[in-house]
Short mmCIF file of C-alpha atoms in Angstrom, two decimals:
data_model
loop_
_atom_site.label_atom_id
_atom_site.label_comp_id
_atom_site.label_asym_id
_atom_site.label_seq_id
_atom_site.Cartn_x
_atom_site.Cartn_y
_atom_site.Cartn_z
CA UNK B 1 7.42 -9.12 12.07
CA UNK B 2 5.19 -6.55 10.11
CA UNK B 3 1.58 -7.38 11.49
CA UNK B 4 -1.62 -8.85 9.64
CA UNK B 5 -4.12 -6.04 9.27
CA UNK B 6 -7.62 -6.22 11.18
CA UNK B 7 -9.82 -4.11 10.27
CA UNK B 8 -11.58 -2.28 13.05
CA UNK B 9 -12.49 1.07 12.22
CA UNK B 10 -16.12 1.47 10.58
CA UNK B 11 -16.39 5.47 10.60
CA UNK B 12 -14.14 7.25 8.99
CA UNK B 13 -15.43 7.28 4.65
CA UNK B 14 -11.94 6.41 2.58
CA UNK B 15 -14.77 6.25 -0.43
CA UNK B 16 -14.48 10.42 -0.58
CA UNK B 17 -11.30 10.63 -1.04
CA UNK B 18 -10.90 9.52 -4.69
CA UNK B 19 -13.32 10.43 -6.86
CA UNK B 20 -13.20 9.86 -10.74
CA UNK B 21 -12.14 13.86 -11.03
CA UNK B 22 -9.93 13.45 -8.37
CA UNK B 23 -8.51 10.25 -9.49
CA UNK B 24 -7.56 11.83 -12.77
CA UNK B 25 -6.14 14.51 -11.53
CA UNK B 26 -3.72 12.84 -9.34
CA UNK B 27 -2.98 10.21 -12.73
CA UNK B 28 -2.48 14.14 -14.33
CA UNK B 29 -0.20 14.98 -11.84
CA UNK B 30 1.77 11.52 -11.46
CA UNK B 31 2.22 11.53 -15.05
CA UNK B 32 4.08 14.88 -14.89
CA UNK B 33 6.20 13.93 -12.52
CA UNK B 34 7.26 10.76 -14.04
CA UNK B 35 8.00 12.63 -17.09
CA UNK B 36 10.02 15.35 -15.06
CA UNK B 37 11.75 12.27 -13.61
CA UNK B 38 12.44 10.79 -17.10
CA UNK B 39 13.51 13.83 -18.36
CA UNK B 40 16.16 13.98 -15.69
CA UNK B 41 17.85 10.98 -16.58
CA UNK B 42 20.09 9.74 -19.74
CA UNK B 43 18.25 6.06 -19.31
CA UNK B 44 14.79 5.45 -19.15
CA UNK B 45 13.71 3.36 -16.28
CA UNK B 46 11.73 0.44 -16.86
CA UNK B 47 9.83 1.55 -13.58
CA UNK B 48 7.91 3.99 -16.09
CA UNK B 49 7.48 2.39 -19.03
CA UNK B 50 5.52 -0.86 -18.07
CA UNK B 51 3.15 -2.30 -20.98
CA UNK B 52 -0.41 -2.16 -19.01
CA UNK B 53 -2.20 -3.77 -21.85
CA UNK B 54 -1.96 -6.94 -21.00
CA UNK B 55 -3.06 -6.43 -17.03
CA UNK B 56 -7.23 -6.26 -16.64
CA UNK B 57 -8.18 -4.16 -13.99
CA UNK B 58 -11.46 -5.91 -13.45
CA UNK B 59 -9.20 -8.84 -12.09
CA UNK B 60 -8.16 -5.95 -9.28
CA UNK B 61 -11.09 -5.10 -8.48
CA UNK B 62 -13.76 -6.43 -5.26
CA UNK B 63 -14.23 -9.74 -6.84
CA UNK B 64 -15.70 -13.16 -5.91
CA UNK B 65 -12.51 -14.42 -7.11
CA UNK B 66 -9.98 -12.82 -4.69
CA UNK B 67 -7.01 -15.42 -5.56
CA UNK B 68 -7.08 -14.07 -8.83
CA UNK B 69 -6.71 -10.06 -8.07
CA UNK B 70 -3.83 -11.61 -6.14
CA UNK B 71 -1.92 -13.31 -8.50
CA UNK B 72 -2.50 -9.98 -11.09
CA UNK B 73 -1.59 -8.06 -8.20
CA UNK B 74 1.71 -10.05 -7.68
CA UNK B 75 2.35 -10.41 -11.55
CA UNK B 76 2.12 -6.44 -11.57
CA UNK B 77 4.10 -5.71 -8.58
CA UNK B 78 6.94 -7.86 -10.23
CA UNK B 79 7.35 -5.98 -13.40
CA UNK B 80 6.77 -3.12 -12.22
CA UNK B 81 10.30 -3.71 -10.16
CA UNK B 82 12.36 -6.48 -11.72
CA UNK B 83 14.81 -3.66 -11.79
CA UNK B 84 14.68 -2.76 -7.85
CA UNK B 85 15.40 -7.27 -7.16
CA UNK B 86 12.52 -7.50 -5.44
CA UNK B 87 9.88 -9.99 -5.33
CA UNK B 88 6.57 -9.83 -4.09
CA UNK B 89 5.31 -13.34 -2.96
CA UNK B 90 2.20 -15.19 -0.98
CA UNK B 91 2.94 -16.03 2.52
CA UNK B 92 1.71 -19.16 4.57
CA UNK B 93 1.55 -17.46 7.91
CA UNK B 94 2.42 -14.26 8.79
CA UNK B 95 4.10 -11.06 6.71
CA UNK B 96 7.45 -10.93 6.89
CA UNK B 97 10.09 -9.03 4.71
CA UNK B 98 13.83 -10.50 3.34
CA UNK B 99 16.66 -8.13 2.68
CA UNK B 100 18.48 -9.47 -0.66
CA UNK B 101 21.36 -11.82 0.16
CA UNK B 102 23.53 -14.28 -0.93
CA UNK B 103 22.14 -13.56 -4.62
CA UNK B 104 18.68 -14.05 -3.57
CA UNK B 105 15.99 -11.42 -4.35
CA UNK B 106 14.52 -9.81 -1.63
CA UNK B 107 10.94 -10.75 -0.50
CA UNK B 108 8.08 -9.48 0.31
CA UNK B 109 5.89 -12.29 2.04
CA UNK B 110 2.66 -10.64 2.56
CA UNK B 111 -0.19 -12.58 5.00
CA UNK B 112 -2.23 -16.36 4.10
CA UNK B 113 -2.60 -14.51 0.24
CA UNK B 114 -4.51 -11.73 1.55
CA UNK B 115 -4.92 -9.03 -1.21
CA UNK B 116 -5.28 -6.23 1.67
CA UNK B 117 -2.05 -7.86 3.08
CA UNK B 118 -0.19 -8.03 0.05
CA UNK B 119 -1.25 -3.88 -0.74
CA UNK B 120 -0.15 -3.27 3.45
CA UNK B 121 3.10 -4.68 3.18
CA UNK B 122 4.05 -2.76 -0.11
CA UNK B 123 3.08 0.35 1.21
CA UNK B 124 5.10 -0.59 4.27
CA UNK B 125 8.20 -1.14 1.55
CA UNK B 126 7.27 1.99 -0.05
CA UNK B 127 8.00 4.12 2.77
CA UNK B 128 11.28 1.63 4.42
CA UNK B 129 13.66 3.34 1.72
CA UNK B 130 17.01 2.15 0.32
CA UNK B 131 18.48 2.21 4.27
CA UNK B 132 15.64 0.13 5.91
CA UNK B 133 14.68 -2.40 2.99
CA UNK B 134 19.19 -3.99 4.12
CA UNK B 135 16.66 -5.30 7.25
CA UNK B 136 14.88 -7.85 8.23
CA UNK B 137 11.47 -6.48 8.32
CA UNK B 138 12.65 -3.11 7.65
CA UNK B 139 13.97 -3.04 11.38
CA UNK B 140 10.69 -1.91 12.43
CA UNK B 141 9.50 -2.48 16.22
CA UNK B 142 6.43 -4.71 16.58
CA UNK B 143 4.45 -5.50 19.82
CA UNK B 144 1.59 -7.65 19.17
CA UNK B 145 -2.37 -7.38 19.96
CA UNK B 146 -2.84 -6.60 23.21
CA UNK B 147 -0.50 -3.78 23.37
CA UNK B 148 -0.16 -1.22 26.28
CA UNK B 149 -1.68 2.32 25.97
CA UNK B 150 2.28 3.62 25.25
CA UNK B 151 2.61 0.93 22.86
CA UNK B 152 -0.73 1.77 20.96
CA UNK B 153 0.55 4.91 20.67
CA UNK B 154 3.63 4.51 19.05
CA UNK B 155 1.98 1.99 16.73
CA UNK B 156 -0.31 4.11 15.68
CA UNK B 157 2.10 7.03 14.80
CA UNK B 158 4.64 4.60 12.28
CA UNK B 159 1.23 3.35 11.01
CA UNK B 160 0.01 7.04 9.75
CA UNK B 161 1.35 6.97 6.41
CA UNK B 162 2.11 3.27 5.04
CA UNK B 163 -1.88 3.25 5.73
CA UNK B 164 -2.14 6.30 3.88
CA UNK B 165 -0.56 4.43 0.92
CA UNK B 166 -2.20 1.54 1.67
CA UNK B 167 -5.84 3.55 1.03
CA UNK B 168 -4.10 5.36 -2.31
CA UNK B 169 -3.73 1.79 -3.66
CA UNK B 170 -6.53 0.51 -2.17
CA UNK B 171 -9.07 2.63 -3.90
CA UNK B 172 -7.15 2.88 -7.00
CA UNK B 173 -8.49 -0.66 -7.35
CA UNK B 174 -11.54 0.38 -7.21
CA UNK B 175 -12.10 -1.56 -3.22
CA UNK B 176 -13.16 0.05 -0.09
CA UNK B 177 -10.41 0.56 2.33
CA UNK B 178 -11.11 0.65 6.08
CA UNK B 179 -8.13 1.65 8.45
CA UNK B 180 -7.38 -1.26 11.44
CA UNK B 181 -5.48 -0.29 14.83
CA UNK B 182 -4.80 -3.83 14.90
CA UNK B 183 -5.23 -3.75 18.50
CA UNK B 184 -8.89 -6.42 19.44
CA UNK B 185 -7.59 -7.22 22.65
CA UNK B 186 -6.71 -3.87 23.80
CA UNK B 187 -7.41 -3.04 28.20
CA UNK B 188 -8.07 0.73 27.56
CA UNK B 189 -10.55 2.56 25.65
CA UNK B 190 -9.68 2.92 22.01
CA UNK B 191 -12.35 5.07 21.15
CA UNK B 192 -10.33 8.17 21.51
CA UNK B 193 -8.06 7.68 18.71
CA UNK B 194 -7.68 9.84 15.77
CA UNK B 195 -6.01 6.94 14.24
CA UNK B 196 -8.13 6.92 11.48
CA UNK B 197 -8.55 10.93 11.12
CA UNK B 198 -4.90 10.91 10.59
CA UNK B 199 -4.67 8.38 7.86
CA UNK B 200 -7.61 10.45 5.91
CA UNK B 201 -5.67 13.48 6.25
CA UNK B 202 -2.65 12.11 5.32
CA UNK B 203 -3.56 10.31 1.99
CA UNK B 204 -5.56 13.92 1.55
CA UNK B 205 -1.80 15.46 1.89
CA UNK B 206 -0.85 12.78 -0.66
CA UNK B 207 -3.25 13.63 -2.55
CA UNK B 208 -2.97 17.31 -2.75
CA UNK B 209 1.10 17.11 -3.20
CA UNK B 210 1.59 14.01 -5.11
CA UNK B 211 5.38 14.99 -5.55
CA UNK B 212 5.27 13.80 -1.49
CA UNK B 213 4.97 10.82 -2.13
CA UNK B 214 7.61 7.94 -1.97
CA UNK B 215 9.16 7.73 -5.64
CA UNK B 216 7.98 3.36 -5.74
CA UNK B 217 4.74 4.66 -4.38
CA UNK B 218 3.75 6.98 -7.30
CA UNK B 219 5.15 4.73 -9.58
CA UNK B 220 2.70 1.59 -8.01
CA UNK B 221 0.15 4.26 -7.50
CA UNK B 222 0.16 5.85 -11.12
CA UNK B 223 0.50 2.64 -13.12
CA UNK B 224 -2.94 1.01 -10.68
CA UNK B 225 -4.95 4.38 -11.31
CA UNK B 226 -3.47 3.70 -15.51
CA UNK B 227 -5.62 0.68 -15.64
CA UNK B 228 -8.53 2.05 -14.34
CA UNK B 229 -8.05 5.68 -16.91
CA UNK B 230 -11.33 5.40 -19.34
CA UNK B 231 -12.65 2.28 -18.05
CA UNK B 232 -16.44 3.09 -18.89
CA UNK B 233 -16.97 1.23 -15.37
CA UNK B 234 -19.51 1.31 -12.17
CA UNK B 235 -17.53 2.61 -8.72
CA UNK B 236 -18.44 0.27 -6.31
CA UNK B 237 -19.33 3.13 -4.07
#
């Protein structure tokens, strides 16, 4: 089981890393690629072609209303790969992912609705690949709160760059992101960690070599920073 996110970490400032020049010149860059990309192939994939008029991006942004940047969230997410049979879909308890089977799609159950949930366990898809995503829950290894030192550790190392993503998408929709260990409980200082050092650096590495990133990712990531492209809007930093 993919854990809930808890947000612990209040020092590290995500806001920096996307500014409006920087924001367009990763949309700059993402566009390129997907054109290099369509340009490779005889069929254009649906992936890159998605109609974005009819998506608001104030309904993704840090509003009152959170069930609704959900839902557009979901209804996004699903277009954006009918083509991979995937669905992305609210979860009553905990996340939890579905390999396709028996004709079924496969699922994405991100945690009680949670927008920052349902962003975490896409990024965590995102980085699973073709391989991992014929798993339950990608095969990853989960120890829950309360974790040893060891196991901290080794969280925090598979955790490095689905966060990463996790931030990209985060502030493309225009909301602060905040990095979690996801460890409350935890019998040894925490205060060491560079967990949250890492993740900055790493969406900076994103950041500065876009082509790095997982192919679903720039796709998800491009088509969120789309919506936002000209929007005579206030940051909310």
């Amino acid at each position: 089981m993919i854990t809930t996110i808890l947000t612990t970490d209040t020092h590290t400032d995500f806001s920096t890393l996307l500014t409006n020049g920087a924001a367009n010149r990763l949309l700059e860059a993402l566009n390129a690629l997907a054109d290099k990309e369509a340009n490779k192939s005889s069929s254009t994939n649906s992936s890159f072609t998605i109609d974005c008029s009819s998506f608001d991006a104030d309904d993704l942004k840090l509003l009152a209303d959170d069930d609704k940047a959900t839902t557009t969230l979901i209804q996004l997410f699903n277009q954006l790969f009918v083509d991979q049979q995937v669905e992305l879909v609210r979860g009553a308890h905990e996340p939890e992912y579905f390999p396709a089977n028996n004709g079924n799609l496969a699922r994405i159950e991100f945690a009680h609705g949670f927008f920052n949930s349902a962003l975490h366990e896409i990024s965590h898809w995102c980085i699973a690949g073709q391989a991992r995503r014929q798993l339950s829950d990608f095969g990853y290894w989960y120890a829950a709160d309360g974790r040893s030192e060891a196991q901290q550790h080794a969280f925090e190392r598979v955790e490095v760059k689905p966060q990463a993503l996790e931030c990209l998408f985060t502030l493309a929709c225009q909301r602060p992101f905040q990095v979690s260990q996801d460890n409350l409980f935890a019998e040894f200082d925490t205060s060491r960690s560079t967990f949250a050092s890492d993740v900055y650096r790493q969406a900076q590495n994103y950041i500065a070599q876009p082509q790095s990133l997982p192919r679903d990712a720039q796709t998800l990531l491009k088509t969120l920073l789309s919506l936002f492209a000209d929007k005579d809007t206030q940051s909310i930093y």
